[in-house]
PDB file of C-alpha atoms in Angstrom:
ATOM      1  CA  MET A1113      73.961  91.933  84.487  1.00 38.00           C
ATOM      2  CA  LYS A1114      74.590  88.425  83.234  1.00 40.00           C
ATOM      3  CA  LEU A1115      70.977  88.088  81.931  1.00 36.00           C
ATOM      4  CA  LEU A1116      71.333  91.433  80.185  1.00 37.00           C
ATOM      5  CA  LEU A1117      74.443  90.483  78.278  1.00 41.00           C
ATOM      6  CA  LEU A1118      72.990  87.001  77.442  1.00 40.00           C
ATOM      7  CA  PHE A1119      69.983  89.104  75.965  1.00 39.00           C
ATOM      8  CA  LEU A1120      72.286  91.057  74.018  1.00 43.00           C
ATOM      9  CA  PHE A1121      74.445  88.381  72.827  1.00 44.00           C
ATOM     10  CA  CYS A1122      71.494  85.994  71.626  1.00 43.00           C
ATOM     11  CA  HIS A1123      69.362  87.208  68.733  1.00 44.00           C
ATOM     12  CA  VAL A1124      66.645  84.867  69.113  1.00 45.00           C
ATOM     13  CA  SER A1125      65.380  82.644  71.926  1.00 50.00           C
ATOM     14  CA  SER A1126      67.070  79.318  71.809  1.00 56.00           C
ATOM     15  CA  PRO A1127      66.978  76.082  74.146  1.00 69.00           C
ATOM     16  CA  VAL A1128      70.681  75.935  73.507  1.00 77.00           C
ATOM     17  CA  LYS A1129      72.706  76.421  76.688  1.00 83.00           C
ATOM     18  CA  HIS A1130      75.255  79.403  76.452  1.00 84.00           C
ATOM     19  CA  SER A1131      78.134  80.216  78.883  1.00 87.00           C
ATOM     20  CA  LEU A1132      79.377  83.618  79.796  1.00 85.00           C
ATOM     21  CA  GLU A1133      82.589  84.059  81.764  1.00 87.00           C
ATOM     22  CA  TYR A1134      84.492  87.051  83.207  1.00 82.00           C
ATOM     23  CA  LEU A1135      88.323  86.711  83.359  1.00 84.00           C
ATOM     24  CA  LEU A1136      89.799  89.303  85.839  1.00 81.00           C
ATOM     25  CA  THR A1137      93.572  89.819  86.440  1.00 81.00           C
ATOM     26  CA  THR A1138      95.042  92.374  88.833  1.00 76.00           C
ATOM     27  CA  SER A1139      98.719  92.953  89.348  1.00 73.00           C
ATOM     28  CA  SER A1140     101.122  95.508  90.994  1.00 66.00           C
ATOM     29  CA  GLY A1141     104.656  96.374  90.392  1.00 64.00           C
ATOM     30  CA  VAL A1142     104.888  94.859  86.877  1.00 69.00           C
ATOM     31  CA  PRO A1143     106.478  97.288  84.287  1.00 71.00           C
ATOM     32  CA  ASP A1144     104.367  98.121  81.209  1.00 74.00           C
ATOM     33  CA  PHE A1145     101.474  95.791  82.375  1.00 78.00           C
ATOM     34  CA  PRO A1146      98.159  97.260  83.312  1.00 81.00           C
ATOM     35  CA  ASP A1147      96.978  96.995  87.002  1.00 78.00           C
ATOM     36  CA  PHE A1148      93.646  95.563  85.867  1.00 82.00           C
ATOM     37  CA  VAL A1149      92.556  93.445  82.855  1.00 86.00           C
ATOM     38  CA  GLY A1150      89.097  92.415  82.357  1.00 85.00           C
ATOM     39  CA  THR A1151      87.899  89.860  79.672  1.00 87.00           C
ATOM     40  CA  ALA A1152      84.390  88.630  78.609  1.00 86.00           C
ATOM     41  CA  VAL A1153      84.043  85.188  76.877  1.00 88.00           C
ATOM     42  CA  VAL A1154      80.954  83.857  75.550  1.00 88.00           C
ATOM     43  CA  ASP A1155      80.829  80.165  74.647  1.00 87.00           C
ATOM     44  CA  ASP A1156      84.764  80.114  74.806  1.00 86.00           C
ATOM     45  CA  ILE A1157      84.954  83.038  72.298  1.00 89.00           C
ATOM     46  CA  LEU A1158      86.603  86.247  73.203  1.00 90.00           C
ATOM     47  CA  VAL A1159      83.917  89.081  72.784  1.00 87.00           C
ATOM     48  CA  ALA A1160      85.434  92.145  74.497  1.00 87.00           C
ATOM     49  CA  ASN A1161      88.158  93.193  77.003  1.00 87.00           C
ATOM     50  CA  CYS A1162      89.338  96.272  78.921  1.00 86.00           C
ATOM     51  CA  ASN A1163      92.376  97.440  80.723  1.00 84.00           C
ATOM     52  CA  THR A1164      93.536 100.243  83.015  1.00 80.00           C
ATOM     53  CA  ASN A1165      96.073 101.377  80.550  1.00 82.00           C
ATOM     54  CA  GLU A1166      93.902 101.986  77.531  1.00 80.00           C
ATOM     55  CA  LYS A1167      90.782 103.268  79.460  1.00 78.00           C
ATOM     56  CA  ILE A1168      88.374 101.916  77.235  1.00 78.00           C
ATOM     57  CA  ILE A1169      86.446  98.744  76.506  1.00 84.00           C
ATOM     58  CA  GLU A1170      87.246  97.078  73.366  1.00 86.00           C
ATOM     59  CA  PRO A1171      84.731  94.695  71.479  1.00 88.00           C
ATOM     60  CA  LYS A1172      86.510  91.715  69.662  1.00 89.00           C
ATOM     61  CA  GLN A1173      83.554  90.464  67.513  1.00 89.00           C
ATOM     62  CA  ASP A1174      81.663  92.347  64.708  1.00 90.00           C
ATOM     63  CA  TRP A1175      78.321  91.600  66.234  1.00 87.00           C
ATOM     64  CA  MET A1176      79.562  93.109  69.427  1.00 86.00           C
ATOM     65  CA  LYS A1177      80.724  96.187  67.761  1.00 88.00           C
ATOM     66  CA  LYS A1178      77.293  96.679  66.156  1.00 88.00           C
ATOM     67  CA  ILE A1179      75.600  96.468  69.517  1.00 86.00           C
ATOM     68  CA  PHE A1180      77.769  99.216  70.952  1.00 84.00           C
ATOM     69  CA  GLN A1181      77.121 101.398  67.872  1.00 87.00           C
ATOM     70  CA  HIS A1182      73.320 100.954  68.328  1.00 88.00           C
ATOM     71  CA  PHE A1183      73.337 101.165  72.097  1.00 88.00           C
ATOM     72  CA  PRO A1184      76.061 103.703  73.238  1.00 85.00           C
ATOM     73  CA  GLU A1185      74.792 103.770  76.581  1.00 87.00           C
ATOM     74  CA  TYR A1186      75.734 100.069  76.996  1.00 82.00           C
ATOM     75  CA  MET A1187      79.349 101.058  75.888  1.00 83.00           C
ATOM     76  CA  GLU A1188      79.462 103.659  78.585  1.00 84.00           C
ATOM     77  CA  GLU A1189      77.921 101.369  81.281  1.00 84.00           C
ATOM     78  CA  TYR A1190      80.427  98.554  80.502  1.00 81.00           C
ATOM     79  CA  THR A1191      83.236 100.762  80.349  1.00 81.00           C
ATOM     80  CA  GLN A1192      82.462 102.312  83.854  1.00 82.00           C
ATOM     81  CA  MET A1193      81.909  98.567  85.158  1.00 80.00           C
ATOM     82  CA  CYS A1194      85.141  97.459  83.546  1.00 79.00           C
ATOM     83  CA  LEU A1195      87.405 100.255  84.523  1.00 77.00           C
ATOM     84  CA  VAL A1196      86.131 101.468  87.940  1.00 78.00           C
ATOM     85  CA  ASN A1197      83.673  98.919  89.582  1.00 76.00           C
ATOM     86  CA  LEU A1198      85.352  95.741  88.826  1.00 75.00           C
ATOM     87  CA  PRO A1199      88.812  96.882  89.584  1.00 75.00           C
ATOM     88  CA  TYR A1200      88.050  98.240  92.883  1.00 72.00           C
ATOM     89  CA  GLY A1201      85.779  95.303  93.920  1.00 74.00           C
ATOM     90  CA  PHE A1202      88.226  92.807  92.649  1.00 73.00           C
ATOM     91  CA  LYS A1203      91.268  94.387  94.551  1.00 71.00           C
ATOM     92  CA  THR A1204      89.195  94.639  97.715  1.00 72.00           C
ATOM     93  CA  THR A1205      88.241  90.948  97.592  1.00 74.00           C
ATOM     94  CA  ILE A1206      91.901  89.937  97.057  1.00 71.00           C
ATOM     95  CA  PHE A1207      93.091  91.928  99.747  1.00 68.00           C
ATOM     96  CA  ARG A1208      90.462  90.602 102.287  1.00 69.00           C
ATOM     97  CA  LEU A1209      91.442  87.087 101.067  1.00 70.00           C
ATOM     98  CA  LYS A1210      95.063  87.666 101.885  1.00 67.00           C
ATOM     99  CA  GLN A1211      94.066  88.898 105.190  1.00 64.00           C
ATOM    100  CA  ASP A1212      92.009  85.790 105.835  1.00 66.00           C
ATOM    101  CA  LEU A1213      94.817  83.633 104.834  1.00 61.00           C
ATOM    102  CA  ASN A1214      97.301  85.490 106.864  1.00 56.00           C
ATOM    103  CA  GLN A1215      99.233  86.620 104.001  1.00 50.00           C
ATOM    104  CA  THR A1216     101.426  89.854 104.571  1.00 47.00           C
ATOM    105  CA  GLY A1217     101.662  91.204 101.032  1.00 50.00           C
ATOM    106  CA  ASP A1218     100.203  94.584 100.539  1.00 55.00           C
ATOM    107  CA  LEU A1219      99.171  94.833 104.231  1.00 75.00           C
ATOM    108  CA  PRO A1220     100.010  97.925 106.187  1.00 87.00           C
ATOM    109  CA  SER A1221     103.141  98.701 108.146  1.00 91.00           C
ATOM    110  CA  VAL A1222     103.180 101.391 110.513  1.00 94.00           C
ATOM    111  CA  SER A1223     106.443 103.285 111.772  1.00 94.00           C
ATOM    112  CA  LEU A1224     107.364 106.157 113.805  1.00 95.00           C
ATOM    113  CA  LEU A1225     109.708 108.797 111.966  1.00 95.00           C
ATOM    114  CA  GLN A1226     111.639 111.929 113.258  1.00 92.00           C
ATOM    115  CA  LYS A1227     114.235 113.873 111.256  1.00 90.00           C
ATOM    116  CA  SER A1228     115.804 115.348 114.246  1.00 86.00           C
ATOM    117  CA  PRO A1229     115.199 115.514 118.050  1.00 84.00           C
ATOM    118  CA  SER A1230     113.363 118.868 117.638  1.00 85.00           C
ATOM    119  CA  SER A1231     111.276 117.673 114.662  1.00 89.00           C
ATOM    120  CA  LEU A1232     107.659 116.495 114.771  1.00 94.00           C
ATOM    121  CA  VAL A1233     107.236 112.905 115.291  1.00 95.00           C
ATOM    122  CA  SER A1234     105.424 111.349 112.405  1.00 96.00           C
ATOM    123  CA  CYS A1235     103.266 108.265 112.455  1.00 96.00           C
ATOM    124  CA  HIS A1236     103.550 106.794 108.928  1.00 96.00           C
ATOM    125  CA  ALA A1237     101.436 103.961 107.553  1.00 95.00           C
ATOM    126  CA  THR A1238     101.982 102.410 104.084  1.00 93.00           C
ATOM    127  CA  GLY A1239     101.198  99.276 102.056  1.00 88.00           C
ATOM    128  CA  PHE A1240      97.524  99.508 102.741  1.00 88.00           C
ATOM    129  CA  TYR A1241      94.508  98.912 100.339  1.00 83.00           C
ATOM    130  CA  PRO A1242      91.755 100.044  99.896  1.00 81.00           C
ATOM    131  CA  ASP A1243      92.267 104.118 100.428  1.00 87.00           C
ATOM    132  CA  ARG A1244      89.422 104.154 103.021  1.00 88.00           C
ATOM    133  CA  ALA A1245      91.633 104.507 106.247  1.00 93.00           C
ATOM    134  CA  MET A1246      92.003 106.770 109.145  1.00 94.00           C
ATOM    135  CA  MET A1247      94.882 107.527 111.483  1.00 96.00           C
ATOM    136  CA  PHE A1248      95.093 109.616 114.783  1.00 97.00           C
ATOM    137  CA  TRP A1249      97.032 110.174 117.745  1.00 97.00           C
ATOM    138  CA  ARG A1250      95.824 109.592 121.391  1.00 96.00           C
ATOM    139  CA  LYS A1251      96.690 110.698 124.793  1.00 95.00           C
ATOM    140  CA  ASP A1252      95.805 108.328 127.724  1.00 94.00           C
ATOM    141  CA  GLY A1253      93.420 106.606 125.325  1.00 94.00           C
ATOM    142  CA  GLU A1254      91.790 109.667 124.161  1.00 95.00           C
ATOM    143  CA  GLU A1255      91.873 111.065 120.538  1.00 96.00           C
ATOM    144  CA  ILE A1256      93.583 114.410 120.528  1.00 96.00           C
ATOM    145  CA  HIS A1257      93.578 117.259 117.653  1.00 94.00           C
ATOM    146  CA  GLU A1258      95.809 119.632 119.291  1.00 93.00           C
ATOM    147  CA  ASP A1259      99.511 119.988 117.993  1.00 94.00           C
ATOM    148  CA  VAL A1260      98.330 117.326 115.346  1.00 96.00           C
ATOM    149  CA  ASP A1261      98.548 117.505 111.535  1.00 96.00           C
ATOM    150  CA  ILE A1262      96.975 114.800 109.354  1.00 95.00           C
ATOM    151  CA  GLY A1263      98.342 114.179 106.123  1.00 94.00           C
ATOM    152  CA  GLU A1264      96.576 113.276 102.787  1.00 95.00           C
ATOM    153  CA  ILE A1265      96.289 109.587 101.772  1.00 95.00           C
ATOM    154  CA  LEU A1266      98.686 109.184  98.886  1.00 94.00           C
ATOM    155  CA  PRO A1267      99.234 106.323  96.277  1.00 90.00           C
ATOM    156  CA  ASN A1268     102.294 104.139  96.228  1.00 88.00           C
ATOM    157  CA  HIS A1269     103.704 102.846  92.682  1.00 82.00           C
ATOM    158  CA  ASP A1270     102.344  99.407  93.488  1.00 76.00           C
ATOM    159  CA  GLY A1271      98.715 100.257  93.722  1.00 77.00           C
ATOM    160  CA  SER A1272      98.755 100.578  97.666  1.00 85.00           C
ATOM    161  CA  PHE A1273      98.446 103.632  99.730  1.00 91.00           C
ATOM    162  CA  GLN A1274     100.183 105.477 102.223  1.00 94.00           C
ATOM    163  CA  MET A1275      99.444 108.349 104.928  1.00 96.00           C
ATOM    164  CA  SER A1276     101.117 110.026 107.928  1.00 96.00           C
ATOM    165  CA  VAL A1277      99.887 112.011 110.889  1.00 97.00           C
ATOM    166  CA  ASP A1278     102.492 114.350 112.712  1.00 97.00           C
ATOM    167  CA  LEU A1279     102.672 115.164 116.364  1.00 96.00           C
ATOM    168  CA  ASN A1280     104.274 118.301 117.901  1.00 95.00           C
ATOM    169  CA  LEU A1281     106.006 117.242 121.149  1.00 92.00           C
ATOM    170  CA  SER A1282     108.045 120.600 121.690  1.00 90.00           C
ATOM    171  CA  SER A1283     106.136 121.210 124.927  1.00 90.00           C
ATOM    172  CA  VAL A1284     105.781 117.739 126.236  1.00 92.00           C
ATOM    173  CA  PRO A1285     108.299 116.346 128.721  1.00 91.00           C
ATOM    174  CA  PRO A1286     109.989 113.069 127.698  1.00 88.00           C
ATOM    175  CA  GLU A1287     108.663 111.350 130.689  1.00 90.00           C
ATOM    176  CA  ASP A1288     105.121 111.803 129.404  1.00 92.00           C
ATOM    177  CA  TRP A1289     105.719 110.421 126.078  1.00 92.00           C
ATOM    178  CA  ARG A1290     104.453 106.957 126.875  1.00 90.00           C
ATOM    179  CA  SER A1291     100.877 108.552 127.335  1.00 94.00           C
ATOM    180  CA  TYR A1292     100.759 108.848 123.601  1.00 96.00           C
ATOM    181  CA  ASP A1293     100.011 106.275 120.814  1.00 96.00           C
ATOM    182  CA  CYS A1294      99.141 106.268 117.254  1.00 96.00           C
ATOM    183  CA  VAL A1295      96.130 104.512 115.756  1.00 97.00           C
ATOM    184  CA  PHE A1296      95.772 103.325 112.285  1.00 96.00           C
ATOM    185  CA  HIS A1297      92.124 102.103 111.337  1.00 94.00           C
ATOM    186  CA  LEU A1298      91.625 100.489 107.982  1.00 90.00           C
ATOM    187  CA  SER A1299      87.949 100.058 106.560  1.00 85.00           C
ATOM    188  CA  GLY A1300      86.903  96.619 106.709  1.00 79.00           C
ATOM    189  CA  VAL A1301      89.533  95.356 109.172  1.00 83.00           C
ATOM    190  CA  LYS A1302      88.281  94.619 112.611  1.00 83.00           C
ATOM    191  CA  ASP A1303      91.683  95.331 114.372  1.00 88.00           C
ATOM    192  CA  ASP A1304      93.395  98.660 114.603  1.00 92.00           C
ATOM    193  CA  ILE A1305      97.086  98.854 114.613  1.00 94.00           C
ATOM    194  CA  ILE A1306      98.189 100.844 117.800  1.00 95.00           C
ATOM    195  CA  THR A1307     101.784 102.067 118.198  1.00 95.00           C
ATOM    196  CA  LYS A1308     103.015 103.401 121.343  1.00 94.00           C
ATOM    197  CA  LEU A1309     105.069 106.473 121.285  1.00 94.00           C
ATOM    198  CA  ASP A1310     108.543 105.155 122.381  1.00 91.00           C
ATOM    199  CA  LYS A1311     111.767 106.907 121.671  1.00 88.00           C
ATOM    200  CA  ALA A1312     113.429 103.769 121.320  1.00 88.00           C
ATOM    201  CA  VAL A1313     111.424 102.604 118.280  1.00 89.00           C
ATOM    202  CA  ILE A1314     111.518 106.069 116.532  1.00 91.00           C
ATOM    203  CA  ARG A1315     113.444 105.723 113.116  1.00 90.00           C
ATOM    204  CA  THR A1316     115.676 108.653 112.297  1.00 83.00           C
ATOM    205  CA  ASN A1317     118.639 109.502 110.212  1.00 68.00           C
ATOM    206  CA  LEU A1318     120.764 110.928 112.871  1.00 55.00           C
ATOM    207  CA  VAL A1319     123.563 108.674 114.420  1.00 48.00           C
ATOM    208  CA  SER A1320     124.139 108.681 117.984  1.00 50.00           C
ATOM    209  CA  PRO A1321     127.691 109.151 119.465  1.00 49.00           C
ATOM    210  CA  SER A1322     127.769 105.621 120.738  1.00 53.00           C
ATOM    211  CA  GLN A1323     126.906 104.308 117.097  1.00 50.00           C
ATOM    212  CA  PHE A1324     129.387 106.755 115.434  1.00 45.00           C
ATOM    213  CA  PRO A1325     132.239 104.670 113.897  1.00 55.00           C
ATOM    214  CA  ALA A1326     135.115 106.378 115.430  1.00 53.00           C
ATOM    215  CA  GLY A1327     137.729 103.890 114.921  1.00 59.00           C
ATOM    216  CA  PRO A1328     137.277 103.396 111.243  1.00 60.00           C
ATOM    217  CA  VAL A1329     137.122 107.161 110.760  1.00 52.00           C
ATOM    218  CA  ILE A1330     140.173 107.700 112.621  1.00 63.00           C
ATOM    219  CA  GLY A1331     142.004 105.043 110.626  1.00 60.00           C
ATOM    220  CA  VAL A1332     140.890 106.581 107.427  1.00 56.00           C
ATOM    221  CA  VAL A1333     142.058 110.007 108.418  1.00 58.00           C
ATOM    222  CA  VAL A1334     145.604 108.742 109.518  1.00 56.00           C
ATOM    223  CA  GLY A1335     146.032 106.837 106.288  1.00 60.00           C
ATOM    224  CA  LEU A1336     145.138 109.927 104.362  1.00 65.00           C
ATOM    225  CA  LEU A1337     147.887 111.943 106.281  1.00 68.00           C
ATOM    226  CA  LEU A1338     150.542 109.326 105.442  1.00 67.00           C
ATOM    227  CA  LEU A1339     149.484 109.264 101.741  1.00 67.00           C
ATOM    228  CA  LEU A1340     149.921 113.134 101.777  1.00 69.00           C
ATOM    229  CA  ALA A1341     153.322 112.906 103.430  1.00 66.00           C
ATOM    230  CA  LEU A1342     154.497 110.196 100.841  1.00 65.00           C
ATOM    231  CA  CYS A1343     153.237 112.430  98.004  1.00 65.00           C
ATOM    232  CA  ILE A1344     155.135 115.364  99.365  1.00 72.00           C
ATOM    233  CA  THR A1345     158.404 113.254  99.849  1.00 69.00           C
ATOM    234  CA  GLY A1346     158.064 111.871  96.290  1.00 66.00           C
ATOM    235  CA  LEU A1347     157.567 115.275  94.791  1.00 65.00           C
ATOM    236  CA  PHE A1348     160.794 116.674  96.531  1.00 65.00           C
ATOM    237  CA  LEU A1349     162.797 113.823  95.307  1.00 66.00           C
ATOM    238  CA  TRP A1350     161.421 114.218  91.760  1.00 63.00           C
ATOM    239  CA  ARG A1351     162.255 117.936  91.639  1.00 69.00           C
ATOM    240  CA  ARG A1352     165.936 117.246  92.910  1.00 67.00           C
ATOM    241  CA  ASN A1353     166.531 114.501  90.315  1.00 67.00           C
ATOM    242  CA  HIS A1354     165.118 116.548  87.418  1.00 63.00           C
ATOM    243  CA  HIS A1355     166.160 120.093  88.171  1.00 59.00           C
ATOM    244  CA  GLY A1356     169.516 119.295  90.249  1.00 55.00           C
ATOM    245  CA  PHE A1357     170.915 120.721  93.381  1.00 48.00           C
ATOM    246  CA  ARG A1358     174.476 121.826  93.584  1.00 50.00           C
ATOM    247  CA  PRO A1359     176.666 120.481  96.467  1.00 48.00           C
ATOM    248  CA  ALA A1360     177.082 122.751  99.499  1.00 47.00           C
ATOM    249  CA  ASN A1361     180.775 123.484  98.644  1.00 50.00           C
ATOM    250  CA  ASN A1362     180.332 124.403  94.963  1.00 48.00           C
ATOM    251  CA  SER A1363     181.398 128.112  95.789  1.00 47.00           C
ATOM    252  CA  SER A1364     185.045 127.333  95.360  1.00 48.00           C
ATOM    253  CA  SER A1365     184.562 125.644  91.940  1.00 49.00           C
ATOM    254  CA  GLN A1366     182.435 128.682  90.806  1.00 50.00           C
ATOM    255  CA  LEU A1367     185.395 130.950  91.992  1.00 43.00           C
ATOM    256  CA  ASP A1368     187.868 128.894  89.892  1.00 52.00           C
ATOM    257  CA  ASN A1369     185.926 129.015  86.783  1.00 52.00           C
ATOM    258  CA  THR A1370     185.392 132.879  87.173  1.00 47.00           C
ATOM    259  CA  LEU A1371     189.185 133.354  87.687  1.00 46.00           C
ATOM    260  CA  ALA A1372     189.890 131.252  84.690  1.00 49.00           C
ATOM    261  CA  LEU A1373     187.414 133.293  82.484  1.00 46.00           C
ATOM    262  CA  THR A1374     189.232 136.565  83.782  1.00 46.00           C
ATOM    263  CA  ASP A1375     192.787 135.362  82.719  1.00 50.00           C
ATOM    264  CA  ASP A1376     191.485 134.458  79.260  1.00 50.00           C
ATOM    265  CA  ASN A1377     189.955 137.979  78.736  1.00 48.00           C
ATOM    266  CA  SER A1378     193.165 139.701  80.058  1.00 45.00           C
ATOM    267  CA  GLN A1379     195.271 137.828  77.304  1.00 48.00           C
TER     268      GLN A1379
END
């Protein structure tokens, strides 16, 4: 590939030495920045680049543009190389380097998930790369297919992948759960990740009675009741002050007023 590029870049044979460099950059989780950028530099001069956002290789020199115009098959070949082959190979190399250096970023994590005690138990793996992976349930060391639902491999926002495989345990007594385990195998990785089916490690959204914060909840309820009582008392006092309440013995004064009005009318 390098010899072919040098042949294209040099119009005549020359004893002068030339340099060709590929600058490759991959990233994940950076807003508005492509996952992969590839740049070709000849004799420290930028001649072409590409990235996964624009999906096309862009010549930077007029003579390079003429080459692509006269040889469109080279344009297609280099576009395929820059947008498919190089990103995949480069990301795979970085992934394996991180493994060799015992780095944990973008390495898979496997968890057991269950929505409710009667739901399927899901073995979920995420953060792995590349997408060539498989996951299955075993019983007593043997792979099983009955009551098993294998999900698709899905992409994450950071360029890694995730997948899950569900197991129906409705007919399995709790004492037999430890006979099961989940196996995650990633292509190119020697050791599998094996997760024993243990109810204690299953992650769920439910809260057990022992974990329910009864004290704080009761305190909040009591506080709300007291606040309601204060509001009712305040409303009662406000109505009394603004609308007025006549004394209990006001019947005699009303009678006196009535008699006075009667005497005046009679006169």
